[in-house]
PDB file of C-alpha atoms and ligand atoms in Angstrom:
ATOM      1  CA  MET S   1      -4.119 108.067 164.048  1.00 93.00           C
ATOM      2  CA  SER S   2      -4.166 104.779 166.806  1.00 98.00           C
ATOM      3  CA  GLU S   3      -4.678 104.710 170.296  1.00 98.00           C
ATOM      4  CA  VAL S   4      -2.285 103.019 171.830  1.00 98.00           C
ATOM      5  CA  SER S   5      -2.849 100.197 174.939  1.00 98.00           C
ATOM      6  CA  VAL S   6       0.557  99.229 176.604  1.00 98.00           C
ATOM      7  CA  SER S   7       0.383  95.169 177.877  1.00 98.00           C
ATOM      8  CA  VAL S   8       1.654  95.279 181.282  1.00 98.00           C
ATOM      9  CA  LEU S   9       1.918  91.184 180.991  1.00 98.00           C
ATOM     10  CA  ASP S  10       6.019  90.865 180.693  1.00 96.00           C
ATOM     11  CA  VAL S  11       6.636  93.800 183.367  1.00 97.00           C
ATOM     12  CA  ASP S  12       8.556  92.617 186.209  1.00 96.00           C
ATOM     13  CA  GLU S  13       7.799  92.880 189.632  1.00 95.00           C
ATOM     14  CA  GLU S  14      10.387  94.302 191.366  1.00 94.00           C
ATOM     15  CA  ASN S  15      10.328  97.378 188.577  1.00 93.00           C
ATOM     16  CA  ALA S  16       6.606  97.591 187.553  1.00 97.00           C
ATOM     17  CA  VAL S  17       5.536 101.008 189.556  1.00 96.00           C
ATOM     18  CA  ASN S  18       9.104 102.424 187.785  1.00 96.00           C
ATOM     19  CA  VAL S  19       7.674 101.374 184.402  1.00 97.00           C
ATOM     20  CA  PHE S  20       4.210 101.856 184.558  1.00 98.00           C
ATOM     21  CA  TYR S  21       5.329 105.963 185.805  1.00 96.00           C
ATOM     22  CA  ASN S  22       7.649 106.041 182.603  1.00 96.00           C
ATOM     23  CA  VAL S  23       5.179 104.449 180.524  1.00 96.00           C
ATOM     24  CA  GLU S  24       2.007 106.711 181.689  1.00 94.00           C
ATOM     25  CA  THR S  25       4.388 109.797 180.817  1.00 95.00           C
ATOM     26  CA  ALA S  26       4.889 108.279 177.600  1.00 95.00           C
ATOM     27  CA  LYS S  27       1.421 109.298 176.505  1.00 95.00           C
ATOM     28  CA  ILE S  28      -0.419 106.174 176.354  1.00 98.00           C
ATOM     29  CA  ASP S  29      -4.103 105.796 175.593  1.00 98.00           C
ATOM     30  CA  TYR S  30      -4.638 102.383 178.006  1.00 98.00           C
ATOM     31  CA  PHE S  31      -2.754 100.294 180.476  1.00 98.00           C
ATOM     32  CA  HIS S  32      -3.641  96.838 179.434  1.00 98.00           C
ATOM     33  CA  ILE S  33      -4.310  94.450 181.907  1.00 98.00           C
ATOM     34  CA  ASP S  34      -3.330  90.530 180.636  1.00 98.00           C
ATOM     35  CA  VAL S  35      -5.643  88.014 183.368  1.00 98.00           C
ATOM     36  CA  MET S  36      -4.574  84.607 182.976  1.00 98.00           C
ATOM     37  CA  ASP S  37      -6.261  81.672 184.981  1.00 98.00           C
ATOM     38  CA  GLY S  38      -4.013  78.843 183.908  1.00 98.00           C
ATOM     39  CA  GLU S  39      -7.419  77.173 182.555  1.00 98.00           C
ATOM     40  CA  PHE S  40      -8.292  79.111 179.123  1.00 98.00           C
ATOM     41  CA  VAL S  41      -4.141  79.297 178.902  1.00 98.00           C
ATOM     42  CA  GLU S  42      -1.669  78.011 180.597  1.00 97.00           C
ATOM     43  CA  LYS S  43      -0.123  80.869 182.569  1.00 97.00           C
ATOM     44  CA  ASN S  44      -1.969  82.209 186.070  1.00 98.00           C
ATOM     45  CA  ASN S  45      -1.017  85.231 186.823  1.00 98.00           C
ATOM     46  CA  VAL S  46      -4.640  86.628 187.970  1.00 98.00           C
ATOM     47  CA  LEU S  47      -2.845  88.128 191.775  1.00 98.00           C
ATOM     48  CA  GLN S  48      -0.071  89.752 189.818  1.00 98.00           C
ATOM     49  CA  MET S  49      -2.322  91.078 187.692  1.00 98.00           C
ATOM     50  CA  ARG S  50      -4.644  92.553 190.239  1.00 98.00           C
ATOM     51  CA  ASP S  51      -1.789  93.687 192.411  1.00 98.00           C
ATOM     52  CA  TYR S  52      -0.528  95.657 188.864  1.00 98.00           C
ATOM     53  CA  THR S  53      -4.302  97.633 188.294  1.00 98.00           C
ATOM     54  CA  LEU S  54      -3.760  98.460 192.410  1.00 97.00           C
ATOM     55  CA  LYS S  55      -0.810  99.932 191.696  1.00 97.00           C
ATOM     56  CA  ILE S  56      -1.773 101.456 188.323  1.00 98.00           C
ATOM     57  CA  LYS S  57      -4.966 103.157 190.000  1.00 97.00           C
ATOM     58  CA  ASN S  58      -3.140 104.418 192.670  1.00 95.00           C
ATOM     59  CA  ILE S  59      -0.438 106.564 190.350  1.00 95.00           C
ATOM     60  CA  SER S  60      -2.322 107.076 187.142  1.00 95.00           C
ATOM     61  CA  MET S  61      -5.661 108.645 185.558  1.00 95.00           C
ATOM     62  CA  THR S  62      -4.855 106.335 182.453  1.00 98.00           C
ATOM     63  CA  PRO S  63      -7.703 104.017 181.507  1.00 98.00           C
ATOM     64  CA  ILE S  64      -7.586 100.466 182.458  1.00 98.00           C
ATOM     65  CA  ASP S  65      -8.043  97.949 179.392  1.00 98.00           C
ATOM     66  CA  VAL S  66      -8.556  94.573 181.044  1.00 99.00           C
ATOM     67  CA  HIS S  67      -8.190  91.704 178.632  1.00 98.00           C
ATOM     68  CA  LEU S  68      -9.621  88.472 180.261  1.00 98.00           C
ATOM     69  CA  MET S  69      -8.347  84.875 179.428  1.00 98.00           C
ATOM     70  CA  VAL S  70      -9.947  83.118 181.774  1.00 98.00           C
ATOM     71  CA  LYS S  71     -12.770  79.944 181.376  1.00 98.00           C
ATOM     72  CA  ASN S  72     -15.231  81.963 183.571  1.00 98.00           C
ATOM     73  CA  PRO S  73     -15.120  85.375 183.415  1.00 98.00           C
ATOM     74  CA  ARG S  74     -17.592  85.676 186.022  1.00 96.00           C
ATOM     75  CA  GLU S  75     -15.019  85.042 188.452  1.00 97.00           C
ATOM     76  CA  HIS S  76     -13.176  87.743 187.362  1.00 98.00           C
ATOM     77  CA  ILE S  77     -15.126  90.850 186.446  1.00 97.00           C
ATOM     78  CA  ASP S  78     -16.484  91.764 190.269  1.00 97.00           C
ATOM     79  CA  TYR S  79     -12.998  92.422 191.460  1.00 97.00           C
ATOM     80  CA  PHE S  80     -12.221  94.974 187.745  1.00 98.00           C
ATOM     81  CA  ILE S  81     -15.526  96.571 188.396  1.00 97.00           C
ATOM     82  CA  ASP S  82     -14.814  97.669 192.013  1.00 96.00           C
ATOM     83  CA  GLN S  83     -11.074  98.961 190.462  1.00 96.00           C
ATOM     84  CA  GLY S  84     -13.380 100.606 188.162  1.00 96.00           C
ATOM     85  CA  VAL S  85     -11.254 100.176 185.293  1.00 98.00           C
ATOM     86  CA  ASP S  86     -12.188 101.785 181.721  1.00 98.00           C
ATOM     87  CA  ARG S  87     -13.105  98.281 179.642  1.00 98.00           C
ATOM     88  CA  ILE S  88     -13.189  94.826 180.457  1.00 98.00           C
ATOM     89  CA  THR S  89     -12.668  92.101 177.560  1.00 98.00           C
ATOM     90  CA  PHE S  90     -13.737  88.267 177.860  1.00 98.00           C
ATOM     91  CA  HIS S  91     -13.318  85.653 174.968  1.00 98.00           C
ATOM     92  CA  TYR S  92     -15.778  84.712 173.059  1.00 98.00           C
ATOM     93  CA  GLU S  93     -14.397  80.911 173.050  1.00 98.00           C
ATOM     94  CA  VAL S  94     -15.306  80.507 176.649  1.00 98.00           C
ATOM     95  CA  CYS S  95     -18.931  81.157 176.368  1.00 98.00           C
ATOM     96  CA  LYS S  96     -21.224  78.391 175.178  1.00 97.00           C
ATOM     97  CA  ASP S  97     -23.826  80.380 173.120  1.00 97.00           C
ATOM     98  CA  ASN S  98     -24.860  84.293 172.509  1.00 97.00           C
ATOM     99  CA  ASN S  99     -26.856  84.424 175.446  1.00 97.00           C
ATOM    100  CA  GLU S 100     -24.518  83.298 177.992  1.00 97.00           C
ATOM    101  CA  ILE S 101     -22.129  86.302 176.412  1.00 98.00           C
ATOM    102  CA  LEU S 102     -25.179  89.071 176.607  1.00 98.00           C
ATOM    103  CA  SER S 103     -25.645  88.149 180.138  1.00 98.00           C
ATOM    104  CA  LEU S 104     -21.863  89.012 180.823  1.00 98.00           C
ATOM    105  CA  VAL S 105     -22.318  92.356 178.351  1.00 98.00           C
ATOM    106  CA  LYS S 106     -25.172  93.299 180.363  1.00 98.00           C
ATOM    107  CA  GLU S 107     -23.268  92.487 183.488  1.00 97.00           C
ATOM    108  CA  ILE S 108     -20.695  94.699 182.912  1.00 98.00           C
ATOM    109  CA  ILE S 109     -22.429  97.465 181.161  1.00 98.00           C
ATOM    110  CA  GLU S 110     -24.699  97.911 184.154  1.00 97.00           C
ATOM    111  CA  ASN S 111     -21.953  98.753 186.200  1.00 97.00           C
ATOM    112  CA  GLY S 112     -20.835 101.496 184.358  1.00 97.00           C
ATOM    113  CA  ILE S 113     -17.850  99.564 182.724  1.00 98.00           C
ATOM    114  CA  LYS S 114     -17.262  99.398 178.321  1.00 98.00           C
ATOM    115  CA  VAL S 115     -17.474  95.215 177.218  1.00 98.00           C
ATOM    116  CA  GLY S 116     -15.031  93.842 174.519  1.00 98.00           C
ATOM    117  CA  ILE S 117     -15.407  90.786 173.235  1.00 98.00           C
ATOM    118  CA  ALA S 118     -12.007  88.817 172.183  1.00 98.00           C
ATOM    119  CA  ILE S 119     -11.675  86.176 169.325  1.00 98.00           C
ATOM    120  CA  ASN S 120      -8.958  83.977 168.716  1.00 98.00           C
ATOM    121  CA  PRO S 121      -7.025  83.945 165.819  1.00 98.00           C
ATOM    122  CA  ASP S 122      -8.716  80.511 164.396  1.00 97.00           C
ATOM    123  CA  THR S 123     -12.227  82.279 165.114  1.00 98.00           C
ATOM    124  CA  PRO S 124     -13.912  83.617 162.302  1.00 98.00           C
ATOM    125  CA  VAL S 125     -15.107  87.074 162.763  1.00 98.00           C
ATOM    126  CA  LYS S 126     -19.013  86.414 161.406  1.00 98.00           C
ATOM    127  CA  LYS S 127     -18.855  84.227 164.689  1.00 98.00           C
ATOM    128  CA  ILE S 128     -19.438  87.365 167.084  1.00 98.00           C
ATOM    129  CA  TYR S 129     -21.651  89.703 164.325  1.00 98.00           C
ATOM    130  CA  GLU S 130     -24.705  88.670 166.126  1.00 98.00           C
ATOM    131  CA  ILE S 131     -23.691  90.119 169.814  1.00 98.00           C
ATOM    132  CA  LEU S 132     -21.656  93.464 167.779  1.00 98.00           C
ATOM    133  CA  PRO S 133     -25.050  95.978 168.511  1.00 98.00           C
ATOM    134  CA  TYR S 134     -24.673  95.292 172.223  1.00 98.00           C
ATOM    135  CA  ILE S 135     -20.651  95.699 172.564  1.00 98.00           C
ATOM    136  CA  HIS S 136     -18.192  98.801 172.471  1.00 98.00           C
ATOM    137  CA  MET S 137     -14.930  96.791 171.386  1.00 98.00           C
ATOM    138  CA  VAL S 138     -13.543  93.264 169.272  1.00 98.00           C
ATOM    139  CA  LEU S 139     -10.266  92.251 170.321  1.00 98.00           C
ATOM    140  CA  VAL S 140      -8.759  90.588 167.469  1.00 98.00           C
ATOM    141  CA  MET S 141      -6.434  88.506 168.500  1.00 98.00           C
ATOM    142  CA  SER S 142      -3.142  88.518 166.612  1.00 98.00           C
ATOM    143  CA  VAL S 143      -1.212  85.632 168.487  1.00 98.00           C
ATOM    144  CA  VAL S 144      -2.871  82.739 170.250  1.00 98.00           C
ATOM    145  CA  PRO S 145      -2.848  83.904 173.982  1.00 98.00           C
ATOM    146  CA  GLY S 146      -0.638  83.007 176.873  1.00 97.00           C
ATOM    147  CA  LYS S 147       2.612  84.907 176.162  1.00 96.00           C
ATOM    148  CA  GLY S 148       3.634  87.736 175.076  1.00 95.00           C
ATOM    149  CA  GLY S 149       6.925  88.478 172.347  1.00 96.00           C
ATOM    150  CA  GLN S 150       4.990  86.541 169.925  1.00 97.00           C
ATOM    151  CA  LYS S 151       4.797  86.894 166.145  1.00 98.00           C
ATOM    152  CA  PHE S 152       2.052  88.658 164.525  1.00 98.00           C
ATOM    153  CA  ILE S 153      -0.222  86.200 162.957  1.00 98.00           C
ATOM    154  CA  GLU S 154      -0.667  87.790 159.118  1.00 97.00           C
ATOM    155  CA  ASN S 155      -4.406  87.172 158.347  1.00 97.00           C
ATOM    156  CA  THR S 156      -4.996  88.769 161.234  1.00 98.00           C
ATOM    157  CA  VAL S 157      -5.439  91.964 159.016  1.00 98.00           C
ATOM    158  CA  ASP S 158      -7.824  90.108 156.923  1.00 98.00           C
ATOM    159  CA  LYS S 159      -9.715  89.464 159.464  1.00 98.00           C
ATOM    160  CA  ILE S 160      -9.644  93.254 160.764  1.00 98.00           C
ATOM    161  CA  GLU S 161     -11.179  94.132 157.055  1.00 98.00           C
ATOM    162  CA  GLU S 162     -13.675  91.984 156.987  1.00 98.00           C
ATOM    163  CA  LEU S 163     -14.919  92.938 161.161  1.00 98.00           C
ATOM    164  CA  LYS S 164     -14.152  96.856 159.689  1.00 98.00           C
ATOM    165  CA  LYS S 165     -16.046  96.176 156.815  1.00 98.00           C
ATOM    166  CA  TYR S 166     -19.283  94.260 158.302  1.00 98.00           C
ATOM    167  CA  CYS S 167     -19.303  97.278 161.021  1.00 98.00           C
ATOM    168  CA  LEU S 168     -19.284 100.184 158.073  1.00 98.00           C
ATOM    169  CA  ASP S 169     -21.648  98.058 156.202  1.00 98.00           C
ATOM    170  CA  ASN S 170     -24.216  97.719 159.335  1.00 98.00           C
ATOM    171  CA  ASP S 171     -23.998 101.314 160.728  1.00 98.00           C
ATOM    172  CA  LEU S 172     -21.687 100.142 164.262  1.00 98.00           C
ATOM    173  CA  ASP S 173     -19.298 102.529 165.600  1.00 97.00           C
ATOM    174  CA  ILE S 174     -17.084  99.286 167.380  1.00 98.00           C
ATOM    175  CA  ASP S 175     -13.443 100.198 168.563  1.00 98.00           C
ATOM    176  CA  ILE S 176     -11.442  97.349 166.866  1.00 99.00           C
ATOM    177  CA  GLU S 177      -8.312  96.506 169.636  1.00 98.00           C
ATOM    178  CA  VAL S 178      -5.581  94.350 167.691  1.00 98.00           C
ATOM    179  CA  ASP S 179      -3.427  91.972 170.483  1.00 98.00           C
ATOM    180  CA  GLY S 180      -0.184  90.276 169.664  1.00 98.00           C
ATOM    181  CA  GLY S 181       3.113  90.713 167.937  1.00 98.00           C
ATOM    182  CA  ILE S 182       2.317  94.107 167.167  1.00 98.00           C
ATOM    183  CA  ASN S 183       5.243  96.735 166.224  1.00 98.00           C
ATOM    184  CA  GLU S 184       5.612 100.044 163.752  1.00 97.00           C
ATOM    185  CA  VAL S 185       4.815  97.609 160.773  1.00 98.00           C
ATOM    186  CA  THR S 186       2.059  95.452 162.074  1.00 98.00           C
ATOM    187  CA  GLY S 187       0.559  98.051 163.657  1.00 98.00           C
ATOM    188  CA  GLN S 188       0.276  99.980 160.494  1.00 98.00           C
ATOM    189  CA  GLN S 189      -0.875  97.246 158.571  1.00 98.00           C
ATOM    190  CA  SER S 190      -3.692  96.819 161.316  1.00 98.00           C
ATOM    191  CA  ALA S 191      -4.710 100.302 161.162  1.00 98.00           C
ATOM    192  CA  ASP S 192      -4.933 100.563 157.172  1.00 98.00           C
ATOM    193  CA  ALA S 193      -7.657  97.571 157.563  1.00 98.00           C
ATOM    194  CA  GLY S 194      -9.551  99.107 160.489  1.00 98.00           C
ATOM    195  CA  ALA S 195      -8.070  98.586 163.631  1.00 98.00           C
ATOM    196  CA  ASN S 196      -8.306 102.003 165.757  1.00 98.00           C
ATOM    197  CA  ILE S 197      -6.628 100.383 169.212  1.00 98.00           C
ATOM    198  CA  LEU S 198      -3.394  98.794 168.717  1.00 98.00           C
ATOM    199  CA  VAL S 199      -2.007  96.910 172.126  1.00 98.00           C
ATOM    200  CA  SER S 200       1.658  96.259 172.624  1.00 98.00           C
ATOM    201  CA  GLY S 201       3.859  94.880 175.278  1.00 98.00           C
ATOM    202  CA  ASN S 202       7.022  94.192 174.177  1.00 98.00           C
ATOM    203  CA  TYR S 203       7.820  95.877 171.505  1.00 98.00           C
ATOM    204  CA  VAL S 204       7.354  99.659 173.652  1.00 98.00           C
ATOM    205  CA  LEU S 205       8.459  97.615 177.333  1.00 97.00           C
ATOM    206  CA  LYS S 206      11.978  96.853 174.978  1.00 97.00           C
ATOM    207  CA  ALA S 207      12.328 100.163 173.118  1.00 97.00           C
ATOM    208  CA  ASP S 208      15.175 102.221 174.540  1.00 95.00           C
ATOM    209  CA  ASP S 209      12.445 105.104 174.302  1.00 97.00           C
ATOM    210  CA  TYR S 210       9.395 104.413 175.240  1.00 97.00           C
ATOM    211  CA  LYS S 211       7.927 107.976 174.036  1.00 97.00           C
ATOM    212  CA  GLU S 212       9.243 107.392 170.193  1.00 98.00           C
ATOM    213  CA  ALA S 213       7.866 103.630 170.382  1.00 98.00           C
ATOM    214  CA  ILE S 214       4.667 104.993 170.985  1.00 98.00           C
ATOM    215  CA  ASN S 215       4.429 107.874 168.851  1.00 98.00           C
ATOM    216  CA  ASN S 216       4.925 105.074 165.747  1.00 98.00           C
ATOM    217  CA  LEU S 217       2.242 103.343 166.975  1.00 98.00           C
ATOM    218  CA  LYS S 218       0.353 106.611 167.572  1.00 98.00           C
ATOM    219  CA  ASN S 219       0.904 107.405 163.770  1.00 97.00           C
ATOM    220  CA  THR S 220      -0.323 104.842 161.812  1.00 96.00           C
TER     221      THR S 220
HETATM  222  C1  DX5 C 301      -0.947  87.692 174.683  1.00 92.70           C
HETATM  223  C2  DX5 C 301      -1.403  89.032 175.582  1.00 92.70           C
HETATM  224  C3  DX5 C 301      -0.834  90.227 174.967  1.00 92.70           C
HETATM  225  C4  DX5 C 301       0.606  90.498 175.027  1.00 92.70           C
HETATM  226  C5  DX5 C 301       0.883  91.086 173.714  1.00 92.70           C
HETATM  227  O1  DX5 C 301      -1.774  86.306 175.188  1.00 92.70           O
HETATM  228  O2  DX5 C 301      -2.998  89.076 175.674  1.00 92.70           O
HETATM  229  O3  DX5 C 301      -1.696  91.467 175.464  1.00 92.70           O
HETATM  230  O4  DX5 C 301       0.970  90.264 176.171  1.00 92.70           O
HETATM  231  O5  DX5 C 301       2.334  91.256 174.108  1.00 92.70           O
HETATM  232  P1  DX5 C 301       3.429  91.945 172.998  1.00 92.70           P
HETATM  233  O6  DX5 C 301       2.840  93.019 172.011  1.00 92.70           O
HETATM  234  O7  DX5 C 301       4.729  91.243 173.414  1.00 92.70           O
HETATM  235  O8  DX5 C 301       2.720  90.410 171.945  1.00 92.70           O
HETATM  236 ZN1   ZN C 302      -3.439  91.436 175.768  1.00 92.70          ZN
END
């Protein structure tokens, strides 16, 4: 069984609350908020994702999983800490060294929020081994960050297997989340490799039956 985190990146504004309500009643484990600053990735949707977080908090108790695709996470974490989200994930690639990473990790955890580190497709998993004992989750990107609806990058499965083996060999109990191009096939491949949280945007949101799509992912 996998947990499912539905990305709200491609949800249209005018229909947002209705979509959030319908997705939630299909029993998801998290809403996945994709924050983009227009610097780390091309698009800037900061205000929209803050608004979506507020809207979700107003109608739902479902935990919120924030994925910061931003050059300067410090500029964004306070808002989501104040919103009482469940977890905040920032990118390994925006930090100059492990000290900076651990300082951000400490700030997030001190506010009672779980913390994750995201790695891009071209970042080897061994780069984050030293910080694994201090975090709750690794987000393994299976697409180049920046937009939904992309194709799953096949070698992500090898990265998940390598990370899972390292965690087992070193008694590290960490969530492994995979994000981008997830459907029932790539979700199964990812779960078989060791991922336990599947992020999905378009596969779920474009499905005729949200519950069926979400159950397909949960049963991987
Ligand atoms: C991409 C985001 C993903 C994306 C997932 O930068 O981090 O969360 O929205 O959407 P799909 O499942 O459509 O690839
Ligand atoms: Zn994401």
